[in-house]
Amino acid sequence: MQLSTASQIPVELRERFATAQRVLVLTGAGISAESGVPTFRGGGNSAVWKGLPFDVISSAQMVKRDLPAVWEWFDYRRDILKNLAPNAAHKAIVRWQRQSRFSEFTLVTQNVDGLHQYAGSTDVIEMHGSIWRARCISCHSTFEILRDDKRQEECASCGEHLRPDVVLFGEILPTGAFERAAEAAAKCELCIVIGTSALVYPAASLPEIAKANGAFLCEINPERTPLSDLCDVVLTGKAGELLDLIEH
Ligand code: BJW
């Protein structure tokens, strides 16, 4: 069912949204789709870069084998991103955080695009890092990559190679990111999962943790995911159209 008016949002979700104190929002690539950011999966397709599936080019092995190719893939994506802006869904989440209607509001994203922060969200838990940072492969110093500047090639601290500060397949998450997110998931009363295929772990375990601890679980996605059957409410449609409707 495609929902287009506030009255079509299930009453129970509206009530939960109006009364919950502790809320966790988990986002994935789909929330940025309406800004023009390509997703990794969805619509039966999987992203490919110069003939390489994204899970090959975005992998720990590829950093060891061909770091310049990895940079080329991330430079290409940053180049697209620098001309894109947050959409209505990113902005709705900023409002939810700023209105202070919830005593605890946690935003966890798997996205590396920085669009939540660009929209105005703060304290975002970035589970998979950021495309706007580089990290030294030796001393692990991190460096911001500014929108219009050429990125540094070498570490300013030790001179070693830099790599994108993102979490590739087979790599561990930034220290504390999963722990903070899992703690918020275990405590939340309402968990809203937006635009993720819910295939990649450990991020996909957060809604499972929330549900196991009694949270009301809502998914927003045009397609069904492995999480859909666990949810109390599934809103089938685009995040940019649906998020505004929940709060009214
Ligand atoms: C819309 C929309 C609109 C469209 N509105 N919606 C347990 C079980 C099985 C496997 C594992 C496990 N634990 C660990 C693993 C291995 C692996 C994993 O999960 N593999 C599975 C895929 C099988 N996980 C890892 O390797 C993780 N590391 C780890 O666990 O470390 C410990 C460890 C180390 C070594 C061995 C074992 C354990 C790290 C995962 C890192 C993921 N990195 C990536 C790439 C980041 C860099 C880059 O940008 O290139 O992160 S992969 C890619 O997938 C990216 C995303 O963040 C992530 C999730 O994707 P997401 O966000 O869900 O996007 P899509 O494209 O999949 O879906 C988009 C959705 O939007 C679709 O559903 C659309 O319908 C929807 N949509 N338009 C709303 N308008």
Coordinates of N, CA, C and O and ligand atoms in Angstrom, one line a residue, residues 27-31 33-34 39-43 54 58 73-74 77 110-112 128 166-173 194-202 220-225 237-240, ligand 1:
T27 N 19.2 4.6 9.9 CA 19.1 4.9 8.5 C 20.1 4.1 7.6 O 21.2 3.8 8.1
G28 N 19.7 3.9 6.3 CA 20.6 3.3 5.4 C 20.5 4.2 4.1 O 19.9 5.2 4.0
A29 N 21.1 3.6 3.0 CA 21.3 4.4 1.8 C 20.0 4.9 1.2 O 20.0 5.9 0.5
G30 N 18.9 4.2 1.5 CA 17.6 4.6 0.9 C 17.2 6.0 1.3 O 16.5 6.7 0.6
I31 N 17.6 6.5 2.5 CA 17.2 7.8 2.9 C 17.8 8.9 2.1 O 17.3 10.0 1.9
A33 N 18.4 8.4 -1.2 CA 18.1 8.1 -2.6 C 17.4 9.3 -3.3 O 17.7 9.7 -4.4
E34 N 16.5 9.9 -2.5 CA 15.8 11.1 -3.1 C 16.6 12.3 -3.2 O 16.2 13.3 -3.8
T39 N 21.9 3.9 -4.3 CA 22.0 2.9 -3.2 C 22.9 1.8 -3.6 O 23.4 1.7 -4.8
F40 N 23.2 0.9 -2.7 CA 24.1 -0.2 -3.0 C 23.3 -1.4 -3.6 O 23.7 -2.1 -4.5
R41 N 22.1 -1.6 -3.0 CA 21.2 -2.6 -3.4 C 19.8 -2.1 -3.6 O 19.6 -0.9 -3.4
G42 N 18.9 -2.9 -3.9 CA 17.5 -2.4 -4.0 C 17.1 -2.4 -5.5 O 17.9 -2.3 -6.4
G43 N 15.8 -2.6 -5.7 CA 15.3 -2.6 -7.1 C 15.9 -3.8 -7.9 O 15.9 -3.7 -9.1
F54 N 30.3 -3.7 -5.8 CA 30.7 -2.8 -4.7 C 31.3 -3.6 -3.5 O 32.2 -3.0 -2.8
S58 N 34.7 -2.2 -2.2 CA 34.6 -1.7 -0.8 C 34.9 -2.8 0.2 O 34.1 -3.1 1.1
W73 N 37.3 5.1 -6.6 CA 35.9 4.8 -6.4 C 35.3 5.8 -5.4 O 34.2 6.3 -5.6
F74 N 36.0 6.1 -4.3 CA 35.5 7.1 -3.3 C 35.6 8.5 -3.8 O 34.7 9.3 -3.5
R77 N 32.6 9.1 -6.0 CA 31.4 9.2 -5.2 C 31.3 10.6 -4.5 O 30.3 11.2 -4.4
Q110 N 24.1 4.1 8.7 CA 25.1 3.3 8.0 C 25.7 4.1 6.9 O 26.7 3.6 6.2
N111 N 25.2 5.3 6.6 CA 25.6 6.0 5.5 C 26.9 6.8 5.8 O 27.2 7.2 6.9
V112 N 27.7 6.9 4.7 CA 29.0 7.6 4.8 C 28.9 9.0 4.1 O 29.9 9.7 4.1
H128 N 29.5 3.2 9.7 CA 30.4 2.8 8.7 C 31.4 3.9 8.3 O 31.9 3.9 7.2
V166 N 36.3 4.8 6.1 CA 35.0 4.1 6.1 C 35.2 2.6 6.5 O 36.4 2.2 6.4
V167 N 34.1 2.0 6.8 CA 34.2 0.6 7.3 C 33.9 -0.3 6.1 O 32.7 -0.3 5.6
L168 N 34.9 -1.0 5.6 CA 34.7 -1.8 4.4 C 34.3 -3.3 4.9 O 34.4 -3.6 6.1
F169 N 33.8 -4.1 4.0 CA 33.5 -5.5 4.3 C 34.7 -6.1 5.0 O 35.8 -6.0 4.5
G170 N 34.4 -6.9 6.1 CA 35.5 -7.6 6.7 C 36.3 -6.7 7.7 O 37.2 -7.2 8.3
E171 N 35.9 -5.5 7.9 CA 36.6 -4.6 8.8 C 35.7 -4.4 10.1 O 34.5 -4.4 10.0
I172 N 36.4 -4.1 11.2 CA 35.6 -3.8 12.4 C 35.1 -2.4 12.4 O 35.7 -1.5 11.8
L173 N 34.0 -2.2 13.2 CA 33.4 -0.8 13.2 C 34.3 0.1 14.1 O 35.1 -0.4 14.9
I194 N 14.9 3.2 8.5 CA 14.6 3.9 7.2 C 15.6 3.6 6.1 O 16.8 3.8 6.3
G195 N 15.1 3.0 5.0 CA 15.9 3.0 3.8 C 17.1 2.1 3.9 O 18.2 2.4 3.4
T196 N 17.0 0.9 4.6 CA 18.1 0.0 4.6 C 17.6 -1.4 4.2 O 16.5 -1.8 4.6
S197 N 18.4 -2.1 3.4 CA 18.1 -3.5 3.0 C 18.2 -4.4 4.2 O 17.8 -5.6 4.1
A198 N 18.8 -4.0 5.3 CA 18.9 -4.8 6.6 C 19.6 -6.1 6.3 O 19.3 -7.1 6.9
L199 N 20.6 -6.0 5.5 CA 21.4 -7.2 5.2 C 22.8 -7.2 5.8 O 23.4 -8.3 6.0
V200 N 23.2 -6.0 6.1 CA 24.6 -5.9 6.6 C 24.7 -5.8 8.1 O 24.0 -5.0 8.8
Y201 N 25.4 -6.7 8.7 CA 25.6 -6.8 10.1 C 26.9 -6.2 10.5 O 27.9 -6.1 9.7
P202 N 27.1 -5.6 11.7 CA 26.1 -5.7 12.8 C 25.0 -4.7 12.8 O 24.1 -4.8 13.7
I220 N 10.5 1.8 7.1 CA 10.0 2.7 6.0 C 10.9 2.4 4.8 O 12.1 2.6 4.8
N221 N 10.3 1.8 3.8 CA 11.1 1.3 2.7 C 10.1 1.0 1.5 O 9.0 0.5 1.8
P222 N 10.4 1.3 0.3 CA 9.5 0.9 -0.8 C 9.5 -0.6 -1.0 O 8.6 -1.1 -1.7
E223 N 10.5 -1.3 -0.5 CA 10.6 -2.7 -0.7 C 10.6 -3.5 0.6 O 11.0 -2.9 1.6
R224 N 10.2 -4.7 0.6 CA 10.3 -5.5 1.8 C 11.7 -5.9 2.0 O 12.5 -6.0 1.1
T225 N 12.1 -6.2 3.3 CA 13.4 -6.6 3.7 C 13.3 -7.8 4.6 O 12.2 -8.1 5.1
G237 N 7.0 2.8 1.0 CA 7.1 4.0 0.2 C 8.4 4.7 0.5 O 9.3 4.2 1.1
K238 N 8.5 5.9 -0.1 CA 9.7 6.7 0.0 C 9.8 7.5 1.3 O 8.8 8.1 1.7
A239 N 11.0 7.5 1.9 CA 11.2 8.2 3.1 C 10.9 9.7 3.0 O 10.3 10.2 3.9
G240 N 11.3 10.3 1.9 CA 11.1 11.7 1.8 C 9.6 12.1 1.7 O 9.2 13.2 2.0
Ligands
BJW1 C1 14.5 3.6 0.0 C2 14.3 4.6 -0.9 C3 13.6 5.7 -0.5 C4 15.4 3.1 -1.9 N1 13.1 5.7 0.8 N2 14.0 3.7 1.2 C5 26.6 -11.7 10.7 C6 25.9 -12.4 9.8 C7 26.3 -12.4 8.4 C8 27.4 -11.7 8.0 C9 28.1 -11.0 8.9 C10 27.7 -11.0 10.3 N3 28.5 -10.1 10.9 C11 29.4 -9.6 10.1 C12 29.2 -10.1 8.8 C13 30.0 -9.8 7.6 C14 29.6 -8.5 7.0 C15 28.1 -8.7 6.5 O1 27.2 -8.1 7.2 N4 27.9 -9.3 5.4 C16 26.5 -9.5 4.9 C17 26.3 -8.6 3.7 C18 26.4 -11.0 4.6 N5 29.8 -7.4 7.9 C19 31.0 -6.8 8.0 O2 31.9 -7.2 7.3 C20 31.1 -5.7 8.9 N6 32.1 -5.8 9.8 C21 32.1 -6.7 10.8 O3 31.1 -7.2 11.2 O4 33.3 -6.7 11.5 C22 33.5 -7.8 12.4 C23 34.0 -8.9 11.6 C24 35.2 -8.7 11.0 C25 35.7 -9.8 10.2 C26 34.9 -10.9 10.1 C27 33.7 -11.1 10.7 C28 33.3 -10.0 11.5 C29 31.4 -4.4 8.2 C30 30.3 -4.0 7.3 C31 30.7 -2.7 6.5 C32 29.7 -2.4 5.4 N7 30.3 -1.4 4.6 C33 29.5 -0.9 3.5 C34 30.4 -0.1 2.6 C35 30.9 1.2 3.2 C36 31.9 1.9 2.4 C37 31.2 2.4 1.1 O5 30.4 3.3 1.2 O6 31.6 1.9 0.0 O7 28.5 -0.1 4.0 S1 28.6 -2.1 2.5 C38 27.2 -1.1 2.2 O8 26.1 -1.8 2.8 C39 27.5 0.2 3.0 C40 26.1 0.3 3.6 O9 26.2 1.2 4.8 C41 25.7 -1.1 3.9 C42 24.2 -1.2 4.2 O10 23.5 -0.9 3.0 P1 22.1 -0.1 3.1 O11 22.3 1.2 3.8 O12 21.1 -1.0 3.7 O13 21.8 0.2 1.6 P2 21.2 -0.8 0.5 O14 21.6 -0.2 -0.8 O15 21.6 -2.2 0.7 O16 19.7 -0.7 0.6 C43 19.0 0.5 0.3 C44 17.5 0.3 0.7 O17 16.9 1.6 0.6 C45 16.8 -0.7 -0.1 O18 16.1 -1.6 0.8 C46 15.8 0.1 -0.9 O19 14.5 -0.5 -1.1 C47 15.6 1.3 0.0 N8 15.2 2.5 -0.7 N9 14.9 4.2 -2.1 C48 13.4 4.7 1.6 N10 13.3 6.7 -1.3

